[in-house]
Short mmCIF file of C-alpha atoms in Angstrom, two decimals:
data_model
loop_
_atom_site.label_atom_id
_atom_site.label_comp_id
_atom_site.label_asym_id
_atom_site.label_seq_id
_atom_site.Cartn_x
_atom_site.Cartn_y
_atom_site.Cartn_z
CA UNK A 1 43.51 -3.54 -41.37
CA UNK A 2 42.37 -3.56 -37.69
CA UNK A 3 44.79 -3.20 -34.70
CA UNK A 4 44.43 -6.97 -34.01
CA UNK A 5 45.16 -7.84 -37.63
CA UNK A 6 48.14 -5.65 -37.68
CA UNK A 7 49.48 -7.18 -34.49
CA UNK A 8 49.06 -10.73 -35.63
CA UNK A 9 50.73 -9.76 -39.03
CA UNK A 10 53.79 -8.35 -37.08
CA UNK A 11 54.17 -11.24 -34.50
CA UNK A 12 56.73 -13.98 -34.60
CA UNK A 13 55.57 -17.45 -33.90
CA UNK A 14 57.01 -17.27 -30.44
CA UNK A 15 54.98 -14.11 -29.77
CA UNK A 16 51.79 -15.66 -31.07
CA UNK A 17 52.19 -18.67 -28.89
CA UNK A 18 52.95 -16.27 -25.94
CA UNK A 19 49.45 -14.82 -26.35
CA UNK A 20 48.10 -18.42 -25.97
CA UNK A 21 50.11 -19.06 -22.76
CA UNK A 22 49.00 -18.40 -19.17
CA UNK A 23 51.40 -19.03 -16.35
CA UNK A 24 51.22 -18.63 -12.62
CA UNK A 25 53.01 -15.71 -10.94
CA UNK A 26 53.63 -14.34 -7.49
CA UNK A 27 55.46 -11.39 -5.93
CA UNK A 28 58.18 -11.37 -3.25
CA UNK A 29 60.44 -8.74 -1.80
CA UNK A 30 62.86 -9.44 -4.55
CA UNK A 31 60.33 -8.80 -7.31
CA UNK A 32 58.00 -10.72 -9.55
CA UNK A 33 58.27 -14.50 -9.92
CA UNK A 34 56.96 -16.49 -12.89
CA UNK A 35 56.41 -20.21 -12.41
CA UNK A 36 58.94 -22.17 -14.50
CA UNK A 37 60.22 -19.04 -16.25
CA UNK A 38 61.24 -15.46 -15.61
CA UNK A 39 59.99 -11.98 -16.25
CA UNK A 40 62.34 -12.00 -19.32
CA UNK A 41 59.50 -14.03 -21.04
CA UNK A 42 57.13 -11.10 -20.61
CA UNK A 43 59.59 -8.68 -22.02
CA UNK A 44 60.19 -11.11 -24.90
CA UNK A 45 56.39 -11.40 -25.55
CA UNK A 46 56.44 -15.12 -25.06
CA UNK A 47 54.07 -15.00 -22.04
CA UNK A 48 50.89 -13.06 -22.57
CA UNK A 49 48.62 -14.04 -19.64
CA UNK A 50 49.12 -14.58 -15.93
CA UNK A 51 47.19 -15.99 -13.02
CA UNK A 52 47.54 -15.68 -9.22
CA UNK A 53 49.17 -12.22 -9.31
CA UNK A 54 47.36 -10.00 -6.61
CA UNK A 55 47.80 -6.36 -5.71
CA UNK A 56 47.69 -3.18 -7.74
CA UNK A 57 51.37 -2.61 -7.26
CA UNK A 58 52.69 -5.87 -8.48
CA UNK A 59 50.06 -6.14 -11.19
CA UNK A 60 51.04 -2.74 -12.50
CA UNK A 61 54.72 -3.70 -12.52
CA UNK A 62 54.00 -6.83 -14.53
CA UNK A 63 51.82 -4.84 -16.93
CA UNK A 64 54.58 -2.34 -17.33
CA UNK A 65 57.03 -5.01 -18.40
CA UNK A 66 54.65 -6.17 -21.11
CA UNK A 67 53.55 -2.76 -22.34
CA UNK A 68 56.71 -0.77 -22.04
CA UNK A 69 59.49 -3.29 -22.50
CA UNK A 70 58.21 -5.85 -24.93
CA UNK A 71 58.56 -5.42 -28.69
CA UNK A 72 54.89 -5.06 -29.52
CA UNK A 73 53.64 -3.69 -26.18
CA UNK A 74 50.76 -6.12 -25.95
CA UNK A 75 49.22 -5.95 -22.44
CA UNK A 76 48.85 -8.95 -20.17
CA UNK A 77 45.62 -10.58 -19.15
CA UNK A 78 45.78 -11.31 -15.51
CA UNK A 79 43.20 -13.42 -13.65
CA UNK A 80 42.50 -15.17 -10.33
CA UNK A 81 39.88 -17.62 -8.90
CA UNK A 82 37.20 -15.35 -7.32
CA UNK A 83 34.69 -18.00 -6.39
CA UNK A 84 32.90 -16.28 -3.54
CA UNK A 85 34.51 -12.89 -3.24
CA UNK A 86 37.99 -11.30 -3.48
CA UNK A 87 39.37 -9.64 -0.33
CA UNK A 88 35.79 -9.47 1.16
CA UNK A 89 34.39 -12.97 1.17
CA UNK A 90 30.71 -13.79 0.63
CA UNK A 91 29.00 -17.12 1.40
CA UNK A 92 30.23 -20.01 -0.73
CA UNK A 93 28.20 -20.49 -3.97
CA UNK A 94 26.27 -23.48 -2.66
CA UNK A 95 25.10 -21.29 0.33
CA UNK A 96 24.29 -18.41 -1.95
CA UNK A 97 22.20 -20.72 -4.04
CA UNK A 98 19.91 -21.01 -1.08
CA UNK A 99 18.94 -17.39 -1.45
CA UNK A 100 16.94 -17.91 -4.67
CA UNK A 101 17.70 -14.32 -5.36
CA UNK A 102 19.23 -13.29 -8.78
CA UNK A 103 19.55 -9.68 -7.70
CA UNK A 104 21.70 -10.76 -4.71
CA UNK A 105 23.77 -13.15 -6.75
CA UNK A 106 24.53 -10.41 -9.31
CA UNK A 107 25.25 -7.90 -6.53
CA UNK A 108 27.84 -10.06 -4.77
CA UNK A 109 29.56 -10.76 -8.16
CA UNK A 110 29.47 -7.09 -9.00
CA UNK A 111 31.11 -6.20 -5.59
CA UNK A 112 33.69 -8.98 -6.02
CA UNK A 113 34.60 -7.62 -9.50
CA UNK A 114 35.00 -4.06 -8.18
CA UNK A 115 37.26 -5.19 -5.47
CA UNK A 116 39.38 -7.45 -7.66
CA UNK A 117 39.61 -4.82 -10.37
CA UNK A 118 40.91 -2.40 -7.73
CA UNK A 119 43.66 -4.98 -7.09
CA UNK A 120 44.57 -4.79 -10.93
CA UNK A 121 42.81 -7.97 -12.08
CA UNK A 122 40.88 -8.34 -15.32
CA UNK A 123 39.66 -11.87 -15.25
CA UNK A 124 37.81 -14.07 -12.70
CA UNK A 125 37.87 -17.86 -13.03
CA UNK A 126 34.20 -17.92 -12.04
CA UNK A 127 31.37 -18.66 -11.93
CA UNK A 128 31.61 -22.37 -11.35
CA UNK A 129 28.42 -23.84 -12.87
CA UNK A 130 28.91 -27.62 -12.41
CA UNK A 131 25.60 -29.27 -11.41
CA UNK A 132 26.33 -31.79 -8.68
CA UNK A 133 24.12 -34.41 -7.11
CA UNK A 134 26.70 -36.40 -5.20
CA UNK A 135 27.62 -35.02 -1.72
CA UNK A 136 30.93 -36.89 -1.74
CA UNK A 137 32.27 -34.65 -4.49
CA UNK A 138 34.29 -31.83 -2.78
CA UNK A 139 33.60 -29.18 -5.46
CA UNK A 140 29.91 -29.18 -4.87
CA UNK A 141 30.63 -26.30 -2.56
CA UNK A 142 31.64 -24.08 -5.47
CA UNK A 143 28.64 -24.56 -7.60
CA UNK A 144 24.81 -24.07 -7.82
CA UNK A 145 23.92 -27.51 -6.45
CA UNK A 146 21.77 -30.17 -8.09
CA UNK A 147 19.24 -28.18 -10.14
CA UNK A 148 20.13 -27.11 -13.77
CA UNK A 149 17.34 -24.45 -13.87
CA UNK A 150 18.68 -22.86 -10.68
CA UNK A 151 22.24 -23.14 -12.09
CA UNK A 152 21.13 -21.33 -15.28
CA UNK A 153 19.68 -18.46 -13.27
CA UNK A 154 22.81 -18.21 -11.22
CA UNK A 155 24.92 -18.23 -14.40
CA UNK A 156 22.99 -15.37 -15.88
CA UNK A 157 23.27 -13.23 -12.72
CA UNK A 158 26.93 -13.91 -12.04
CA UNK A 159 28.05 -13.14 -15.63
CA UNK A 160 26.14 -9.87 -15.48
CA UNK A 161 27.63 -9.15 -12.06
CA UNK A 162 31.35 -9.82 -12.96
CA UNK A 163 31.19 -8.18 -16.40
CA UNK A 164 28.91 -5.24 -15.72
CA UNK A 165 27.35 -3.26 -18.55
CA UNK A 166 30.76 -2.47 -20.11
CA UNK A 167 33.58 -4.95 -20.06
CA UNK A 168 36.06 -2.18 -20.66
CA UNK A 169 35.03 -0.43 -17.52
CA UNK A 170 37.64 -0.05 -14.81
CA UNK A 171 35.59 -2.10 -12.37
CA UNK A 172 34.51 -5.03 -14.72
CA UNK A 173 36.07 -8.40 -15.11
CA UNK A 174 35.98 -11.09 -17.82
CA UNK A 175 34.00 -13.95 -16.27
CA UNK A 176 35.21 -17.52 -17.05
CA UNK A 177 32.35 -19.99 -16.68
CA UNK A 178 33.66 -23.41 -15.58
CA UNK A 179 33.94 -26.35 -16.00
CA UNK A 180 32.32 -27.26 -19.38
CA UNK A 181 30.76 -29.70 -18.98
CA UNK A 182 29.56 -32.58 -16.87
CA UNK A 183 32.39 -32.32 -14.31
CA UNK A 184 30.02 -32.83 -11.36
CA UNK A 185 28.93 -36.42 -11.91
CA UNK A 186 32.49 -37.88 -11.60
CA UNK A 187 32.46 -41.61 -10.78
CA UNK A 188 31.90 -42.15 -7.10
CA UNK A 189 32.23 -38.45 -6.39
CA UNK A 190 36.08 -38.71 -6.81
CA UNK A 191 37.61 -35.50 -8.21
CA UNK A 192 39.07 -35.92 -11.59
CA UNK A 193 37.52 -39.31 -12.06
CA UNK A 194 35.89 -40.22 -15.50
CA UNK A 195 32.37 -39.32 -16.28
CA UNK A 196 30.13 -41.80 -18.17
CA UNK A 197 26.47 -40.58 -18.50
CA UNK A 198 23.92 -40.51 -21.16
CA UNK A 199 23.86 -37.73 -23.88
CA UNK A 200 20.40 -36.77 -22.70
CA UNK A 201 21.60 -36.17 -19.16
CA UNK A 202 24.57 -34.09 -20.44
CA UNK A 203 22.24 -31.87 -22.56
CA UNK A 204 19.31 -31.62 -20.08
CA UNK A 205 21.22 -31.36 -16.77
CA UNK A 206 24.83 -30.23 -17.31
CA UNK A 207 24.66 -27.92 -20.38
CA UNK A 208 21.82 -25.55 -19.35
CA UNK A 209 23.96 -23.36 -16.89
CA UNK A 210 26.64 -22.95 -19.58
CA UNK A 211 24.05 -22.16 -22.26
CA UNK A 212 22.69 -19.43 -19.97
CA UNK A 213 26.21 -17.99 -19.44
CA UNK A 214 26.70 -17.91 -23.22
CA UNK A 215 23.39 -16.15 -23.63
CA UNK A 216 24.41 -13.58 -21.04
CA UNK A 217 27.60 -12.85 -22.98
CA UNK A 218 30.20 -14.59 -20.91
CA UNK A 219 33.74 -13.66 -22.09
CA UNK A 220 35.42 -16.97 -21.43
CA UNK A 221 34.78 -20.59 -20.71
CA UNK A 222 37.00 -23.23 -19.05
CA UNK A 223 36.68 -26.81 -20.20
CA UNK A 224 36.76 -29.57 -17.39
CA UNK A 225 39.78 -31.68 -16.51
CA UNK A 226 37.72 -34.74 -16.78
CA UNK A 227 36.93 -37.12 -19.63
CA UNK A 228 33.31 -37.61 -20.77
CA UNK A 229 32.51 -41.03 -22.22
CA UNK A 230 36.24 -41.55 -22.75
CA UNK A 231 37.07 -38.25 -24.44
CA UNK A 232 38.84 -35.60 -22.23
CA UNK A 233 36.96 -32.32 -22.37
CA UNK A 234 40.22 -30.45 -23.20
CA UNK A 235 40.34 -32.24 -26.54
CA UNK A 236 36.59 -32.73 -27.09
CA UNK A 237 36.19 -31.12 -30.42
CA UNK A 238 32.61 -32.29 -30.71
CA UNK A 239 31.47 -30.47 -27.60
CA UNK A 240 33.83 -27.54 -27.55
CA UNK A 241 34.03 -26.46 -31.18
CA UNK A 242 30.97 -27.90 -32.77
CA UNK A 243 28.41 -27.69 -29.91
CA UNK A 244 29.70 -24.80 -27.75
CA UNK A 245 30.85 -22.60 -30.50
CA UNK A 246 28.76 -23.48 -33.53
CA UNK A 247 25.41 -24.50 -31.93
CA UNK A 248 25.40 -22.33 -28.74
CA UNK A 249 27.10 -19.50 -30.54
CA UNK A 250 29.92 -18.87 -27.97
CA UNK A 251 32.59 -16.71 -29.61
CA UNK A 252 34.74 -15.96 -26.66
CA UNK A 253 37.98 -17.43 -25.30
CA UNK A 254 38.37 -20.95 -24.15
CA UNK A 255 40.96 -21.19 -21.22
CA UNK A 256 42.31 -24.63 -20.29
CA UNK A 257 42.25 -25.72 -16.65
CA UNK A 258 45.44 -25.87 -14.79
CA UNK A 259 47.97 -28.15 -16.74
CA UNK A 260 44.85 -29.71 -18.45
CA UNK A 261 46.62 -29.94 -21.87
CA UNK A 262 49.61 -31.68 -20.42
CA UNK A 263 47.29 -34.08 -18.78
CA UNK A 264 46.02 -35.28 -22.11
CA UNK A 265 49.20 -37.54 -21.99
CA UNK A 266 47.90 -39.13 -18.79
CA UNK A 267 44.42 -39.51 -20.30
CA UNK A 268 46.19 -41.67 -22.93
CA UNK A 269 44.89 -39.75 -25.98
CA UNK A 270 48.20 -38.04 -26.97
CA UNK A 271 51.55 -39.73 -27.28
CA UNK A 272 53.60 -36.54 -26.61
CA UNK A 273 53.30 -32.78 -25.90
CA UNK A 274 53.01 -31.74 -29.54
CA UNK A 275 49.99 -34.15 -30.08
CA UNK A 276 48.34 -32.90 -26.90
CA UNK A 277 48.80 -29.23 -27.87
CA UNK A 278 47.49 -29.98 -31.37
CA UNK A 279 44.37 -31.80 -30.04
CA UNK A 280 43.51 -28.97 -27.59
CA UNK A 281 44.03 -26.23 -30.27
CA UNK A 282 42.02 -28.18 -32.81
CA UNK A 283 39.22 -28.48 -30.27
CA UNK A 284 39.21 -24.72 -29.88
CA UNK A 285 41.17 -24.14 -26.59
CA UNK A 286 42.74 -20.73 -26.89
CA UNK A 287 44.76 -20.32 -23.70
CA UNK A 288 47.06 -23.04 -22.32
CA UNK A 289 47.11 -22.59 -18.56
CA UNK A 290 50.36 -23.82 -16.88
CA UNK A 291 51.11 -26.76 -19.15
CA UNK A 292 53.48 -24.81 -21.38
CA UNK A 293 52.16 -27.10 -24.09
CA UNK A 294 51.49 -24.52 -26.72
CA UNK A 295 54.92 -22.82 -26.43
CA UNK A 296 56.81 -26.12 -26.42
CA UNK A 297 54.52 -28.28 -28.49
CA UNK A 298 52.87 -26.30 -31.28
CA UNK A 299 56.06 -25.48 -33.12
CA UNK A 300 56.73 -29.19 -33.54
CA UNK A 301 53.00 -29.87 -34.25
CA UNK A 302 53.29 -27.29 -37.10
CA UNK A 303 56.31 -29.27 -38.58
CA UNK A 304 54.40 -32.44 -38.35
CA UNK A 305 51.35 -31.02 -40.04
CA UNK A 306 49.03 -31.67 -37.06
CA UNK A 307 48.05 -28.01 -36.99
CA UNK A 308 48.20 -25.08 -39.50
CA UNK A 309 49.10 -21.48 -38.90
CA UNK A 310 45.45 -20.43 -39.40
CA UNK A 311 44.55 -22.57 -36.27
CA UNK A 312 47.00 -20.53 -34.29
CA UNK A 313 45.83 -17.22 -35.71
CA UNK A 314 42.26 -18.07 -34.91
CA UNK A 315 43.07 -18.46 -31.17
CA UNK A 316 45.46 -15.43 -31.04
CA UNK A 317 42.67 -13.28 -32.57
CA UNK A 318 40.25 -14.34 -29.91
CA UNK A 319 42.69 -13.58 -27.14
CA UNK A 320 43.63 -10.20 -28.47
CA UNK A 321 39.99 -9.35 -29.02
CA UNK A 322 39.24 -10.15 -25.34
CA UNK A 323 42.11 -7.87 -24.39
CA UNK A 324 40.68 -5.16 -26.62
CA UNK A 325 37.21 -5.65 -25.16
CA UNK A 326 38.57 -5.29 -21.67
CA UNK A 327 40.07 -1.86 -22.68
CA UNK A 328 43.62 -3.12 -21.97
CA UNK A 329 45.06 -1.76 -25.36
CA UNK A 330 43.58 1.75 -24.69
CA UNK A 331 44.68 1.89 -21.00
CA UNK A 332 46.41 -1.19 -19.60
CA UNK A 333 46.57 0.38 -16.20
CA UNK A 334 42.90 1.22 -15.84
CA UNK A 335 42.46 -1.42 -13.23
CA UNK A 336 44.28 -1.05 -9.96
CA UNK A 337 44.76 2.72 -10.09
CA UNK A 338 41.69 3.77 -8.15
CA UNK A 339 41.90 2.83 -4.44
CA UNK A 340 38.70 2.13 -2.81
CA UNK A 341 37.58 4.25 0.08
CA UNK A 342 36.99 3.03 3.60
CA UNK A 343 33.32 3.76 3.16
CA UNK A 344 33.09 1.50 0.11
CA UNK A 345 34.86 -1.24 1.93
CA UNK A 346 32.52 -0.91 4.91
CA UNK A 347 29.43 -1.09 2.75
CA UNK A 348 30.82 -4.20 1.03
CA UNK A 349 31.51 -5.85 4.39
CA UNK A 350 27.92 -5.05 5.48
CA UNK A 351 26.57 -6.57 2.25
CA UNK A 352 28.59 -9.72 3.00
CA UNK A 353 27.10 -9.94 6.49
CA UNK A 354 23.54 -9.43 5.17
CA UNK A 355 23.93 -12.01 2.43
CA UNK A 356 25.59 -14.50 4.91
CA UNK A 357 22.67 -14.12 7.29
CA UNK A 358 20.11 -14.72 4.57
CA UNK A 359 22.13 -17.76 3.29
CA UNK A 360 21.89 -19.66 6.57
CA UNK A 361 19.44 -22.49 6.29
CA UNK A 362 17.29 -23.23 9.32
CA UNK A 363 16.44 -26.94 9.06
CA UNK A 364 14.06 -27.10 12.02
CA UNK A 365 13.19 -25.16 15.18
CA UNK A 366 11.72 -27.64 17.60
CA UNK A 367 9.96 -26.14 20.66
CA UNK A 368 10.89 -22.62 19.48
CA UNK A 369 14.58 -23.00 20.46
CA UNK A 370 15.25 -19.83 18.44
CA UNK A 371 15.31 -16.97 19.16
CA UNK A 372 17.10 -17.60 22.39
CA UNK A 373 14.93 -16.85 25.37
CA UNK A 374 15.39 -13.39 27.02
CA UNK A 375 15.69 -15.06 30.35
CA UNK A 376 18.73 -16.91 29.27
CA UNK A 377 21.70 -15.78 31.32
CA UNK A 378 24.47 -18.33 30.61
CA UNK A 379 25.21 -19.70 27.14
CA UNK A 380 27.52 -22.73 26.48
CA UNK A 381 29.20 -22.61 23.03
CA UNK A 382 30.64 -26.05 22.36
CA UNK A 383 32.46 -27.73 19.38
CA UNK A 384 35.66 -27.61 17.44
CA UNK A 385 34.28 -24.87 15.12
CA UNK A 386 33.15 -22.59 17.92
CA UNK A 387 36.50 -20.83 18.18
CA UNK A 388 37.82 -21.31 14.67
CA UNK A 389 38.09 -18.04 12.90
CA UNK A 390 40.47 -19.36 10.28
CA UNK A 391 37.79 -21.88 9.08
CA UNK A 392 35.15 -19.23 8.58
CA UNK A 393 36.38 -18.26 5.00
CA UNK A 394 35.37 -21.62 3.53
CA UNK A 395 37.21 -23.19 0.48
CA UNK A 396 38.67 -21.07 -2.28
CA UNK A 397 39.08 -18.00 0.00
CA UNK A 398 41.33 -16.44 -2.71
CA UNK A 399 42.69 -13.24 -1.56
CA UNK A 400 40.57 -13.18 1.65
CA UNK A 401 42.44 -11.99 4.84
CA UNK A 402 42.08 -14.63 7.58
CA UNK A 403 42.93 -12.08 10.21
CA UNK A 404 39.51 -10.35 9.45
CA UNK A 405 37.46 -13.44 10.12
CA UNK A 406 35.30 -13.50 13.19
CA UNK A 407 34.69 -16.79 15.08
CA UNK A 408 31.37 -17.93 16.46
CA UNK A 409 32.36 -17.51 19.99
CA UNK A 410 33.64 -13.94 19.41
CA UNK A 411 30.52 -13.06 17.44
CA UNK A 412 28.28 -14.26 20.26
CA UNK A 413 30.25 -12.55 22.98
CA UNK A 414 30.08 -9.24 21.00
CA UNK A 415 26.29 -9.69 20.35
CA UNK A 416 25.44 -10.74 23.93
CA UNK A 417 27.49 -8.52 26.09
CA UNK A 418 25.23 -8.90 29.13
CA UNK A 419 25.24 -12.65 29.00
CA UNK A 420 27.88 -15.08 30.17
CA UNK A 421 29.31 -17.18 27.27
CA UNK A 422 31.10 -20.23 28.14
CA UNK A 423 33.23 -22.29 25.82
CA UNK A 424 34.71 -25.70 25.31
CA UNK A 425 35.92 -27.31 22.04
CA UNK A 426 35.24 -30.82 23.23
CA UNK A 427 37.06 -32.48 20.39
CA UNK A 428 39.12 -31.41 17.41
CA UNK A 429 37.64 -31.21 13.88
CA UNK A 430 39.13 -34.40 12.64
CA UNK A 431 40.97 -35.90 15.54
CA UNK A 432 40.26 -39.12 17.58
CA UNK A 433 40.88 -37.77 21.10
CA UNK A 434 37.75 -37.79 23.24
CA UNK A 435 39.28 -36.45 26.44
CA UNK A 436 37.76 -32.96 26.07
CA UNK A 437 34.23 -34.26 25.95
CA UNK A 438 33.94 -34.30 29.77
CA UNK A 439 34.79 -30.53 29.96
CA UNK A 440 32.17 -29.80 27.26
CA UNK A 441 29.51 -31.68 29.22
CA UNK A 442 30.44 -29.87 32.41
CA UNK A 443 29.79 -26.39 30.90
CA UNK A 444 26.57 -27.75 29.41
CA UNK A 445 25.41 -28.51 33.03
CA UNK A 446 26.05 -24.94 33.93
CA UNK A 447 24.32 -23.37 30.94
CA UNK A 448 20.81 -22.26 30.14
CA UNK A 449 21.28 -23.09 26.37
CA UNK A 450 23.82 -24.59 24.13
CA UNK A 451 25.21 -23.60 20.78
CA UNK A 452 26.92 -26.70 19.33
CA UNK A 453 29.28 -25.90 16.42
CA UNK A 454 30.07 -29.04 14.31
CA UNK A 455 31.12 -29.92 10.78
CA UNK A 456 34.05 -29.83 8.36
CA UNK A 457 37.17 -27.83 8.11
CA UNK A 458 37.35 -25.44 5.17
CA UNK A 459 39.79 -27.57 3.34
CA UNK A 460 37.48 -30.57 3.44
CA UNK A 461 35.56 -29.06 0.64
CA UNK A 462 36.84 -27.79 -2.79
CA UNK A 463 39.07 -29.22 -5.42
CA UNK A 464 40.74 -32.56 -4.58
CA UNK A 465 38.70 -32.72 -1.34
CA UNK A 466 36.14 -35.39 -2.04
CA UNK A 467 34.98 -37.39 0.99
CA UNK A 468 33.88 -41.00 0.71
CA UNK A 469 31.86 -40.67 3.84
CA UNK A 470 30.42 -37.17 4.19
CA UNK A 471 29.60 -37.65 7.91
CA UNK A 472 30.77 -35.63 10.82
CA UNK A 473 34.56 -36.17 10.92
CA UNK A 474 36.64 -37.39 13.84
CA UNK A 475 34.83 -37.77 17.22
CA UNK A 476 32.21 -34.99 16.63
CA UNK A 477 29.41 -37.47 16.68
CA UNK A 478 30.39 -38.68 20.21
CA UNK A 479 30.61 -35.08 21.39
CA UNK A 480 27.10 -34.40 20.06
CA UNK A 481 25.66 -37.44 21.71
CA UNK A 482 27.08 -36.38 25.06
CA UNK A 483 25.85 -32.98 24.80
CA UNK A 484 22.40 -33.96 23.70
CA UNK A 485 22.16 -36.33 26.59
CA UNK A 486 23.15 -33.62 29.07
CA UNK A 487 20.77 -31.13 27.46
CA UNK A 488 17.75 -33.56 27.68
CA UNK A 489 18.52 -34.31 31.35
CA UNK A 490 18.27 -30.54 32.09
CA UNK A 491 15.63 -29.69 29.47
CA UNK A 492 17.64 -26.91 27.90
CA UNK A 493 17.75 -26.16 24.17
CA UNK A 494 20.60 -27.10 21.97
CA UNK A 495 21.10 -25.12 18.71
CA UNK A 496 23.35 -26.94 16.26
CA UNK A 497 25.35 -24.82 13.75
CA UNK A 498 26.59 -27.24 11.05
CA UNK A 499 29.45 -26.08 8.96
CA UNK A 500 29.63 -28.03 5.58
CA UNK A 501 30.81 -27.26 2.13
CA UNK A 502 28.82 -29.82 0.23
CA UNK A 503 25.62 -31.00 1.98
#
């Protein structure tokens, strides 16, 4: 009998359901905090997986509770959203897609995995592989863009980067490809809205990136929140169990999205939590993230005959096997015990700068405005995103440290120490006040060239951040018109830097 079989045989029902439960956690000066529960649940073996715990110290303490104080000593699986880097942030995925460079995609994922693993993590809720062709959808920023072929190449590179050559290595993470599938074409670009497209479009546009992730050996996949043709993906047995597992051959772990099993009640396909839990389990979802539906609902579902114990054992086996593949049973503390050197951190930061420079897309360069003329002595840097270091991390900054961000104005002043760099915001990112436009025009009159920094705030892209009108927000268009008019009158170049998450 294998180690996993022995554990399953020894488990109580509550302990089995604990292995199928993932809950959010955090850490304060008073100790670990478990959302809706306490650390006693880890000691009791009724929580087997955590998200949002960051830091080698806190992670090790949580792991110690599970390994040293629970009855069976089963280690925790701890994950975090690592969409475009961990502490060190790389360009958002949509920007990285512009590189058309699989080696770079793999390298940034590898470095993110190394950094996150040094923080004690073992799972990354990435890559996000949703093909998106609607600029109104906020989550376009997190994915590969509009092309399924490109998405498939990115999927392959990112899975290899996160997971490395050996999933049990101290610097490897289990990748979670998300969100299977067809989350991108939500109606009118509204996040969480229904999806109703042809089966041909599903198979030819939205499945290929996930098929590539499966072929690359992805450890886990997350079903989408949304429903497809009226069936919520979290309970879509035809696509999850029959197509994904049986036809594509995926044998890894399926992790629900945040509270997605509980949301089956809102979708109207389940009358109560036991029904929702039974539908998700029957569809093949192994880990219930934050709904607490499996712990609360599956005992009742068993009594009703909606599921059988073999269904539960199947999912518990997959979860334990992933923990085994990650090397957690052999050494639960292997991640987070090897601090990274200053040299490694510096190299990673340089890589981020190099990739970011390559990811910038130059749309046009009329009259050779760039590079800036050597005779230029005074540069006007204008716009609400010129001095906005906090916005430079983009959406889903995860564990990124805002204090480390560099604003455009600070970067230019550092790079042009012998030039005078003037600055005026002109307007706020999303406000209606135009009073500052006059000051912006004034420094434009005094300059030899203008850098105009316009666009979106970081939180205008990402989850639940769809925009019906993906135009310049607030009064930025008015600011741009005034600056362009001044620049034309003086025949000086204007370089526009457009910050945008989705288009």
